Amino acid sequence: MTRAVCPGSYDPATNGHLDIIGRAAKLFDEVVVAVLINKNKRTLFSVEERTEMLREVTAQWPNVRVDSWHGLLVDYCRENDIKAIVKGLRAVSDYDYELQMAQMNHQLSGVDTLFMPTNPLYSFLASSLVKDVATYGGDVSSLLPPSILHRLNLRLAERR
Ligand SMILES: O=C(O)c1ccc2[nH]nc(Br)c2c1
C-alpha cells in the first residue's frame, strides 16, 4: 500500500491545490492532505476550519483523507508510514525552495518528494493572492471550490 502526503497551509485551499490532490489520488493508494499547524503564522482560517473545508471538497475521492500536523514533515511521514511527499510546482520560481526542502527531507529520512506541474489554468494561484483580491472585492469565484468561496466571503465580511 503506497501512501503519499500533500502538505500545505491551505489557508484556504484553492482549485490549484485540489487539482494536485485529485491527480495524486490517482497515483497512490492513499493520499493524506496534511494541514500545517504553525503557531507563529497568522492565518485567516483556523486549522480546524481549514481541515473541515478540505474534508468537504476532497470527499469526492475515497482514498484521500485530511489531517493536521506540526513539527517536521518527515516525522509525520515516519509516524504515518508515508513514502512520498507530493508538491505542486507552479513556476520555476517555486523550484529553488522546493528543491532545497526536498533534498533536506530526503537527507533526514529517505522520504522522496515528487513534483507535479500544476495545471496551467492555476499556475498563478496562491492562497495569499486569492485572499488579497477577494478582500478588495475582486471576483475569485473561478479559483476556489464553491463551498470554500462561500466561507471566504463570510470570513471577510466578518472582518469589515
Ligand atoms: O497557494 C499557495 O500558496 C501555493 C504554494 C505553492 C504551491 N505549489 N503548487 C500549488 Br497548487 C501551490 C499553491
Short mmCIF file of N, CA and C and ligand atoms in Angstrom, two decimals:
data_model
loop_
_atom_site.label_atom_id
_atom_site.label_comp_id
_atom_site.label_asym_id
_atom_site.label_seq_id
_atom_site.Cartn_x
_atom_site.Cartn_y
_atom_site.Cartn_z
N MET A 1 0.86 -1.19 0.00
CA MET A 1 0.00 0.00 0.00
C MET A 1 0.90 1.24 0.00
N THR A 2 0.74 2.10 -1.02
CA THR A 2 1.59 3.30 -1.08
C THR A 2 0.78 4.51 -0.64
N ARG A 3 1.34 5.22 0.32
CA ARG A 3 0.68 6.40 0.88
C ARG A 3 1.56 7.62 0.63
N ALA A 4 0.90 8.70 0.19
CA ALA A 4 1.62 9.96 -0.06
C ALA A 4 0.97 11.07 0.75
N VAL A 5 1.73 12.14 0.95
CA VAL A 5 1.21 13.30 1.68
C VAL A 5 1.30 14.53 0.79
N CYS A 6 0.24 15.33 0.84
CA CYS A 6 0.23 16.65 0.19
C CYS A 6 0.18 17.69 1.31
N PRO A 7 1.35 18.20 1.72
CA PRO A 7 1.39 19.15 2.84
C PRO A 7 1.15 20.59 2.38
N GLY A 8 0.61 21.39 3.30
CA GLY A 8 0.45 22.80 2.97
C GLY A 8 -0.29 23.56 4.05
N SER A 9 -0.40 24.87 3.87
CA SER A 9 -1.16 25.69 4.80
C SER A 9 -2.65 25.66 4.47
N TYR A 10 -2.94 25.65 3.19
CA TYR A 10 -4.34 25.55 2.73
C TYR A 10 -5.21 26.62 3.39
N ASP A 11 -4.74 27.85 3.33
CA ASP A 11 -5.44 28.94 4.02
C ASP A 11 -6.01 29.97 3.05
N PRO A 12 -7.00 29.64 2.25
CA PRO A 12 -7.68 28.36 2.13
C PRO A 12 -7.17 27.54 0.96
N ALA A 13 -7.68 26.33 0.81
CA ALA A 13 -7.37 25.51 -0.36
C ALA A 13 -7.97 26.17 -1.61
N THR A 14 -7.21 26.11 -2.70
CA THR A 14 -7.68 26.68 -3.97
C THR A 14 -7.91 25.56 -4.98
N ASN A 15 -8.42 25.93 -6.14
CA ASN A 15 -8.59 24.94 -7.21
C ASN A 15 -7.25 24.37 -7.64
N GLY A 16 -6.20 25.14 -7.46
CA GLY A 16 -4.86 24.63 -7.78
C GLY A 16 -4.47 23.49 -6.86
N HIS A 17 -4.75 23.69 -5.55
CA HIS A 17 -4.49 22.61 -4.59
C HIS A 17 -5.31 21.37 -4.92
N LEU A 18 -6.58 21.61 -5.21
CA LEU A 18 -7.48 20.46 -5.48
C LEU A 18 -7.04 19.68 -6.71
N ASP A 19 -6.52 20.40 -7.69
CA ASP A 19 -6.00 19.74 -8.90
C ASP A 19 -4.87 18.79 -8.55
N ILE A 20 -3.93 19.25 -7.74
CA ILE A 20 -2.79 18.41 -7.33
C ILE A 20 -3.28 17.21 -6.52
N ILE A 21 -4.14 17.46 -5.55
CA ILE A 21 -4.64 16.39 -4.68
C ILE A 21 -5.38 15.33 -5.50
N GLY A 22 -6.24 15.77 -6.42
CA GLY A 22 -7.01 14.82 -7.23
C GLY A 22 -6.11 13.98 -8.12
N ARG A 23 -5.08 14.60 -8.68
CA ARG A 23 -4.14 13.85 -9.53
C ARG A 23 -3.30 12.89 -8.72
N ALA A 24 -2.91 13.32 -7.50
CA ALA A 24 -2.14 12.42 -6.62
C ALA A 24 -3.00 11.22 -6.21
N ALA A 25 -4.28 11.46 -6.03
CA ALA A 25 -5.20 10.38 -5.61
C ALA A 25 -5.29 9.28 -6.65
N LYS A 26 -4.99 9.62 -7.91
CA LYS A 26 -4.99 8.60 -8.98
C LYS A 26 -3.70 7.79 -9.01
N LEU A 27 -2.67 8.30 -8.34
CA LEU A 27 -1.35 7.67 -8.42
C LEU A 27 -1.01 6.82 -7.20
N PHE A 28 -1.67 7.14 -6.06
CA PHE A 28 -1.32 6.47 -4.81
C PHE A 28 -2.54 5.76 -4.22
N ASP A 29 -2.26 4.71 -3.44
CA ASP A 29 -3.37 4.01 -2.79
C ASP A 29 -4.10 4.95 -1.82
N GLU A 30 -3.30 5.77 -1.12
CA GLU A 30 -3.91 6.73 -0.19
C GLU A 30 -3.14 8.04 -0.24
N VAL A 31 -3.86 9.12 -0.15
CA VAL A 31 -3.26 10.46 -0.09
C VAL A 31 -3.73 11.13 1.20
N VAL A 32 -2.75 11.64 1.96
CA VAL A 32 -3.08 12.39 3.17
C VAL A 32 -2.83 13.87 2.87
N VAL A 33 -3.85 14.67 2.98
CA VAL A 33 -3.70 16.12 2.85
C VAL A 33 -3.40 16.64 4.25
N ALA A 34 -2.18 17.09 4.46
CA ALA A 34 -1.74 17.47 5.81
C ALA A 34 -1.69 18.99 5.94
N VAL A 35 -2.53 19.50 6.81
CA VAL A 35 -2.60 20.95 7.06
C VAL A 35 -1.56 21.33 8.11
N LEU A 36 -0.71 22.25 7.71
CA LEU A 36 0.39 22.65 8.61
C LEU A 36 -0.13 23.50 9.77
N ILE A 37 0.25 23.13 10.99
CA ILE A 37 -0.03 23.95 12.17
C ILE A 37 1.22 24.77 12.44
N ASN A 38 1.09 26.09 12.30
CA ASN A 38 2.25 26.96 12.55
C ASN A 38 1.79 28.07 13.50
N LYS A 39 2.13 27.92 14.79
CA LYS A 39 1.65 28.87 15.81
C LYS A 39 2.18 30.28 15.57
N ASN A 40 3.26 30.38 14.80
CA ASN A 40 3.87 31.70 14.58
C ASN A 40 3.29 32.42 13.37
N LYS A 41 2.33 31.76 12.70
CA LYS A 41 1.80 32.35 11.46
C LYS A 41 0.34 32.70 11.65
N ARG A 42 0.01 33.98 11.44
CA ARG A 42 -1.40 34.39 11.49
C ARG A 42 -2.09 33.87 10.24
N THR A 43 -3.21 33.19 10.43
CA THR A 43 -3.94 32.65 9.28
C THR A 43 -5.36 33.21 9.28
N LEU A 44 -5.98 33.21 8.12
CA LEU A 44 -7.36 33.69 8.03
C LEU A 44 -8.32 32.67 8.62
N PHE A 45 -8.02 31.40 8.41
CA PHE A 45 -8.86 30.32 8.94
C PHE A 45 -8.06 29.50 9.95
N SER A 46 -8.77 29.00 10.95
CA SER A 46 -8.10 28.14 11.95
C SER A 46 -7.76 26.80 11.30
N VAL A 47 -6.91 26.04 11.98
CA VAL A 47 -6.58 24.69 11.49
C VAL A 47 -7.86 23.86 11.36
N GLU A 48 -8.73 23.99 12.35
CA GLU A 48 -9.98 23.21 12.32
C GLU A 48 -10.84 23.60 11.12
N GLU A 49 -10.91 24.89 10.84
CA GLU A 49 -11.71 25.34 9.68
C GLU A 49 -11.08 24.86 8.37
N ARG A 50 -9.77 24.95 8.28
CA ARG A 50 -9.08 24.52 7.05
C ARG A 50 -9.24 23.02 6.82
N THR A 51 -9.13 22.23 7.89
CA THR A 51 -9.30 20.78 7.70
C THR A 51 -10.76 20.46 7.35
N GLU A 52 -11.69 21.17 7.99
CA GLU A 52 -13.12 20.93 7.68
C GLU A 52 -13.42 21.25 6.22
N MET A 53 -12.92 22.39 5.75
CA MET A 53 -13.16 22.77 4.34
C MET A 53 -12.54 21.75 3.39
N LEU A 54 -11.33 21.31 3.72
CA LEU A 54 -10.66 20.33 2.86
C LEU A 54 -11.42 19.00 2.85
N ARG A 55 -11.94 18.60 4.01
CA ARG A 55 -12.70 17.33 4.05
C ARG A 55 -13.93 17.41 3.14
N GLU A 56 -14.57 18.59 3.15
CA GLU A 56 -15.75 18.77 2.29
C GLU A 56 -15.38 18.59 0.81
N VAL A 57 -14.31 19.26 0.40
CA VAL A 57 -14.01 19.32 -1.04
C VAL A 57 -13.20 18.13 -1.54
N THR A 58 -12.71 17.28 -0.59
CA THR A 58 -12.00 16.07 -1.03
C THR A 58 -12.83 14.81 -0.81
N ALA A 59 -14.05 14.99 -0.35
CA ALA A 59 -14.91 13.82 -0.09
C ALA A 59 -15.17 13.02 -1.37
N GLN A 60 -15.00 13.68 -2.51
CA GLN A 60 -15.21 13.04 -3.82
C GLN A 60 -14.19 11.94 -4.08
N TRP A 61 -13.06 11.95 -3.36
CA TRP A 61 -12.00 10.95 -3.54
C TRP A 61 -11.92 10.05 -2.31
N PRO A 62 -12.37 8.80 -2.43
CA PRO A 62 -12.44 7.93 -1.24
C PRO A 62 -11.08 7.62 -0.63
N ASN A 63 -10.02 7.74 -1.41
CA ASN A 63 -8.69 7.42 -0.88
C ASN A 63 -7.92 8.64 -0.41
N VAL A 64 -8.63 9.73 -0.19
CA VAL A 64 -7.99 10.95 0.34
C VAL A 64 -8.52 11.23 1.74
N ARG A 65 -7.59 11.48 2.68
CA ARG A 65 -8.03 11.91 4.00
C ARG A 65 -7.25 13.15 4.41
N VAL A 66 -7.79 13.88 5.34
CA VAL A 66 -7.23 15.16 5.75
C VAL A 66 -6.77 15.08 7.20
N ASP A 67 -5.61 15.63 7.46
CA ASP A 67 -5.07 15.61 8.81
C ASP A 67 -4.34 16.94 9.04
N SER A 68 -3.88 17.13 10.25
CA SER A 68 -3.06 18.31 10.53
C SER A 68 -1.82 17.86 11.30
N TRP A 69 -0.77 18.68 11.20
CA TRP A 69 0.46 18.27 11.89
C TRP A 69 1.28 19.52 12.21
N HIS A 70 2.08 19.39 13.25
CA HIS A 70 3.07 20.46 13.49
C HIS A 70 4.42 19.78 13.71
N GLY A 71 5.46 20.50 13.45
CA GLY A 71 6.81 19.94 13.56
C GLY A 71 7.34 19.56 12.19
N LEU A 72 8.29 18.64 12.19
CA LEU A 72 8.95 18.24 10.94
C LEU A 72 8.02 17.33 10.13
N LEU A 73 7.93 17.63 8.85
CA LEU A 73 7.09 16.82 7.95
C LEU A 73 7.62 15.39 7.90
N VAL A 74 8.93 15.23 7.95
CA VAL A 74 9.49 13.87 7.86
C VAL A 74 9.12 13.04 9.08
N ASP A 75 8.94 13.68 10.22
CA ASP A 75 8.47 12.93 11.41
C ASP A 75 7.03 12.47 11.20
N TYR A 76 6.23 13.34 10.60
CA TYR A 76 4.84 12.96 10.30
C TYR A 76 4.84 11.79 9.32
N CYS A 77 5.70 11.85 8.32
CA CYS A 77 5.78 10.76 7.33
C CYS A 77 6.17 9.45 8.02
N ARG A 78 7.17 9.51 8.89
CA ARG A 78 7.62 8.30 9.58
C ARG A 78 6.51 7.72 10.43
N GLU A 79 5.82 8.58 11.17
CA GLU A 79 4.76 8.12 12.09
C GLU A 79 3.53 7.60 11.35
N ASN A 80 3.41 7.97 10.07
CA ASN A 80 2.20 7.56 9.32
C ASN A 80 2.52 6.68 8.12
N ASP A 81 3.74 6.12 8.09
CA ASP A 81 4.16 5.20 7.03
C ASP A 81 3.92 5.79 5.64
N ILE A 82 4.34 7.06 5.51
CA ILE A 82 4.18 7.77 4.23
C ILE A 82 5.50 7.71 3.46
N LYS A 83 5.40 7.26 2.19
CA LYS A 83 6.61 7.03 1.40
C LYS A 83 6.96 8.19 0.48
N ALA A 84 6.02 9.09 0.24
CA ALA A 84 6.30 10.16 -0.72
C ALA A 84 5.58 11.43 -0.33
N ILE A 85 6.26 12.54 -0.62
CA ILE A 85 5.68 13.87 -0.46
C ILE A 85 5.36 14.37 -1.87
N VAL A 86 4.16 14.82 -2.07
CA VAL A 86 3.77 15.33 -3.39
C VAL A 86 3.60 16.85 -3.29
N LYS A 87 4.36 17.58 -4.14
CA LYS A 87 4.25 19.03 -4.15
C LYS A 87 3.94 19.51 -5.56
N GLY A 88 3.08 20.49 -5.64
CA GLY A 88 2.81 21.11 -6.93
C GLY A 88 3.88 22.15 -7.22
N LEU A 89 4.24 22.24 -8.48
CA LEU A 89 5.16 23.30 -8.92
C LEU A 89 4.40 24.20 -9.88
N ARG A 90 4.26 25.47 -9.51
CA ARG A 90 3.50 26.39 -10.34
C ARG A 90 4.37 27.06 -11.40
N ALA A 91 5.63 27.28 -11.02
CA ALA A 91 6.52 28.01 -11.93
C ALA A 91 7.95 27.73 -11.50
N VAL A 92 8.90 28.16 -12.32
CA VAL A 92 10.32 27.96 -11.99
C VAL A 92 10.62 28.56 -10.62
N SER A 93 9.94 29.63 -10.30
CA SER A 93 10.20 30.33 -9.03
C SER A 93 9.92 29.45 -7.82
N ASP A 94 9.04 28.46 -7.96
CA ASP A 94 8.78 27.53 -6.86
C ASP A 94 9.96 26.56 -6.66
N TYR A 95 10.72 26.32 -7.74
CA TYR A 95 11.62 25.17 -7.74
C TYR A 95 12.77 25.28 -6.73
N ASP A 96 13.40 26.44 -6.67
CA ASP A 96 14.58 26.56 -5.79
C ASP A 96 14.26 26.15 -4.35
N TYR A 97 13.20 26.75 -3.81
CA TYR A 97 12.84 26.46 -2.42
C TYR A 97 12.41 25.01 -2.26
N GLU A 98 11.57 24.55 -3.21
CA GLU A 98 11.07 23.17 -3.08
C GLU A 98 12.19 22.15 -3.23
N LEU A 99 13.19 22.45 -4.08
CA LEU A 99 14.33 21.55 -4.24
C LEU A 99 15.11 21.45 -2.94
N GLN A 100 15.33 22.59 -2.30
CA GLN A 100 16.06 22.61 -1.03
C GLN A 100 15.32 21.79 0.03
N MET A 101 14.02 22.00 0.10
CA MET A 101 13.22 21.25 1.10
C MET A 101 13.25 19.75 0.77
N ALA A 102 13.13 19.41 -0.50
CA ALA A 102 13.11 18.00 -0.90
C ALA A 102 14.43 17.31 -0.55
N GLN A 103 15.53 18.01 -0.79
CA GLN A 103 16.84 17.41 -0.50
C GLN A 103 17.06 17.27 1.00
N MET A 104 16.59 18.26 1.76
CA MET A 104 16.73 18.18 3.22
C MET A 104 15.87 17.03 3.75
N ASN A 105 14.64 16.93 3.28
CA ASN A 105 13.74 15.87 3.76
C ASN A 105 14.28 14.49 3.41
N HIS A 106 14.88 14.36 2.23
CA HIS A 106 15.45 13.06 1.86
C HIS A 106 16.68 12.76 2.73
N GLN A 107 17.46 13.78 2.97
CA GLN A 107 18.66 13.63 3.82
C GLN A 107 18.26 13.18 5.25
N LEU A 108 17.18 13.75 5.73
CA LEU A 108 16.74 13.47 7.10
C LEU A 108 16.10 12.09 7.24
N SER A 109 15.41 11.65 6.16
CA SER A 109 14.53 10.49 6.37
C SER A 109 14.48 9.49 5.23
N GLY A 110 15.04 9.87 4.08
CA GLY A 110 14.92 8.99 2.92
C GLY A 110 13.60 9.13 2.20
N VAL A 111 12.71 9.99 2.74
CA VAL A 111 11.42 10.20 2.05
C VAL A 111 11.65 11.07 0.82
N ASP A 112 11.12 10.62 -0.31
CA ASP A 112 11.30 11.39 -1.55
C ASP A 112 10.12 12.34 -1.79
N THR A 113 10.44 13.39 -2.52
CA THR A 113 9.42 14.36 -2.91
C THR A 113 9.18 14.26 -4.40
N LEU A 114 7.93 14.15 -4.79
CA LEU A 114 7.57 14.09 -6.21
C LEU A 114 6.93 15.43 -6.58
N PHE A 115 7.51 16.05 -7.59
CA PHE A 115 6.99 17.35 -8.03
C PHE A 115 6.00 17.13 -9.17
N MET A 116 4.85 17.82 -9.04
CA MET A 116 3.79 17.71 -10.03
C MET A 116 3.53 19.09 -10.64
N PRO A 117 3.76 19.25 -11.94
CA PRO A 117 3.48 20.55 -12.55
C PRO A 117 2.00 20.91 -12.39
N THR A 118 1.72 22.10 -11.93
CA THR A 118 0.31 22.48 -11.78
C THR A 118 -0.33 22.64 -13.15
N ASN A 119 -1.62 22.45 -13.19
CA ASN A 119 -2.40 22.74 -14.40
C ASN A 119 -2.16 24.21 -14.74
N PRO A 120 -1.78 24.51 -15.98
CA PRO A 120 -1.52 25.91 -16.36
C PRO A 120 -2.68 26.86 -16.01
N LEU A 121 -3.87 26.32 -15.92
CA LEU A 121 -5.03 27.15 -15.55
C LEU A 121 -4.83 27.79 -14.19
N TYR A 122 -4.04 27.11 -13.34
CA TYR A 122 -3.93 27.56 -11.94
C TYR A 122 -2.51 27.98 -11.57
N SER A 123 -1.63 28.12 -12.53
CA SER A 123 -0.21 28.33 -12.18
C SER A 123 0.03 29.71 -11.56
N PHE A 124 -0.96 30.60 -11.64
CA PHE A 124 -0.78 31.92 -10.99
C PHE A 124 -1.36 31.94 -9.58
N LEU A 125 -1.99 30.81 -9.18
CA LEU A 125 -2.77 30.81 -7.93
C LEU A 125 -1.89 30.70 -6.69
N ALA A 126 -2.21 31.50 -5.71
CA ALA A 126 -1.67 31.35 -4.35
C ALA A 126 -2.78 31.75 -3.40
N SER A 127 -2.91 31.05 -2.29
CA SER A 127 -3.96 31.37 -1.32
C SER A 127 -3.88 32.84 -0.90
N SER A 128 -2.66 33.32 -0.70
CA SER A 128 -2.48 34.70 -0.23
C SER A 128 -3.00 35.70 -1.26
N LEU A 129 -2.75 35.42 -2.53
CA LEU A 129 -3.20 36.33 -3.60
C LEU A 129 -4.72 36.30 -3.72
N VAL A 130 -5.28 35.10 -3.62
CA VAL A 130 -6.74 34.98 -3.69
C VAL A 130 -7.40 35.78 -2.56
N LYS A 131 -6.83 35.68 -1.36
CA LYS A 131 -7.38 36.42 -0.21
C LYS A 131 -7.26 37.93 -0.43
N ASP A 132 -6.13 38.35 -0.94
CA ASP A 132 -5.92 39.78 -1.17
C ASP A 132 -6.93 40.31 -2.19
N VAL A 133 -7.09 39.58 -3.30
CA VAL A 133 -8.02 40.02 -4.35
C VAL A 133 -9.45 40.06 -3.80
N ALA A 134 -9.82 39.01 -3.08
CA ALA A 134 -11.19 38.94 -2.54
C ALA A 134 -11.43 40.04 -1.52
N THR A 135 -10.41 40.38 -0.75
CA THR A 135 -10.54 41.44 0.26
C THR A 135 -10.96 42.77 -0.38
N TYR A 136 -10.49 42.99 -1.60
CA TYR A 136 -10.81 44.26 -2.28
C TYR A 136 -11.92 44.09 -3.31
N GLY A 137 -12.69 43.00 -3.14
CA GLY A 137 -13.88 42.85 -3.96
C GLY A 137 -13.68 42.21 -5.31
N GLY A 138 -12.49 41.69 -5.55
CA GLY A 138 -12.24 41.03 -6.84
C GLY A 138 -12.98 39.70 -6.94
N ASP A 139 -13.29 39.29 -8.18
CA ASP A 139 -14.04 38.05 -8.40
C ASP A 139 -13.08 36.86 -8.43
N VAL A 140 -13.13 36.03 -7.38
CA VAL A 140 -12.27 34.84 -7.31
C VAL A 140 -13.11 33.57 -7.43
N SER A 141 -14.34 33.72 -7.93
CA SER A 141 -15.27 32.58 -7.94
C SER A 141 -14.80 31.41 -8.79
N SER A 142 -13.94 31.67 -9.79
CA SER A 142 -13.47 30.56 -10.63
C SER A 142 -12.18 29.93 -10.08
N LEU A 143 -11.72 30.44 -8.93
CA LEU A 143 -10.41 29.99 -8.41
C LEU A 143 -10.53 29.10 -7.18
N LEU A 144 -11.74 29.02 -6.63
CA LEU A 144 -11.96 28.26 -5.39
C LEU A 144 -13.17 27.35 -5.57
N PRO A 145 -13.18 26.20 -4.87
CA PRO A 145 -14.43 25.42 -4.84
C PRO A 145 -15.54 26.27 -4.23
N PRO A 146 -16.79 26.12 -4.69
CA PRO A 146 -17.89 26.98 -4.20
C PRO A 146 -18.02 27.03 -2.67
N SER A 147 -17.85 25.90 -2.01
CA SER A 147 -18.03 25.90 -0.55
C SER A 147 -16.94 26.71 0.14
N ILE A 148 -15.74 26.71 -0.43
CA ILE A 148 -14.65 27.49 0.17
C ILE A 148 -14.82 28.96 -0.15
N LEU A 149 -15.28 29.25 -1.37
CA LEU A 149 -15.58 30.65 -1.74
C LEU A 149 -16.59 31.24 -0.76
N HIS A 150 -17.61 30.45 -0.45
CA HIS A 150 -18.66 30.91 0.48
C HIS A 150 -18.06 31.22 1.86
N ARG A 151 -17.22 30.30 2.34
CA ARG A 151 -16.60 30.51 3.66
C ARG A 151 -15.67 31.72 3.66
N LEU A 152 -14.97 31.91 2.55
CA LEU A 152 -14.07 33.05 2.45
C LEU A 152 -14.86 34.36 2.48
N ASN A 153 -15.94 34.42 1.73
CA ASN A 153 -16.75 35.64 1.72
C ASN A 153 -17.34 35.94 3.10
N LEU A 154 -17.76 34.89 3.80
CA LEU A 154 -18.30 35.09 5.15
C LEU A 154 -17.22 35.63 6.08
N ARG A 155 -16.04 35.04 6.02
CA ARG A 155 -14.94 35.47 6.91
C ARG A 155 -14.50 36.89 6.62
N LEU A 156 -14.44 37.24 5.35
CA LEU A 156 -14.02 38.61 5.01
C LEU A 156 -15.09 39.62 5.42
N ALA A 157 -16.37 39.21 5.32
CA ALA A 157 -17.45 40.12 5.73
C ALA A 157 -17.38 40.38 7.23
N GLU A 158 -17.03 39.34 8.00
CA GLU A 158 -16.88 39.50 9.47
C GLU A 158 -15.80 40.53 9.79
N ARG A 159 -14.81 40.63 8.94
CA ARG A 159 -13.65 41.47 9.24
C ARG A 159 -13.81 42.91 8.75
N ARG A 160 -14.93 43.15 8.04
CA ARG A 160 -15.10 44.53 7.51
C ARG A 160 -15.66 45.47 8.59
O1 LIG B 1 -1.42 28.66 -2.52
C1 LIG B 1 -0.17 28.61 -2.34
O2 LIG B 1 0.47 29.39 -1.59
C2 LIG B 1 0.62 27.58 -3.11
C3 LIG B 1 2.00 27.46 -2.88
C4 LIG B 1 2.75 26.52 -3.57
C5 LIG B 1 2.11 25.69 -4.49
N1 LIG B 1 2.56 24.69 -5.30
N2 LIG B 1 1.53 24.17 -6.02
C6 LIG B 1 0.44 24.82 -5.68
BR1 LIG B 1 -1.26 24.42 -6.38
C7 LIG B 1 0.73 25.79 -4.71
C8 LIG B 1 -0.04 26.74 -4.02
#
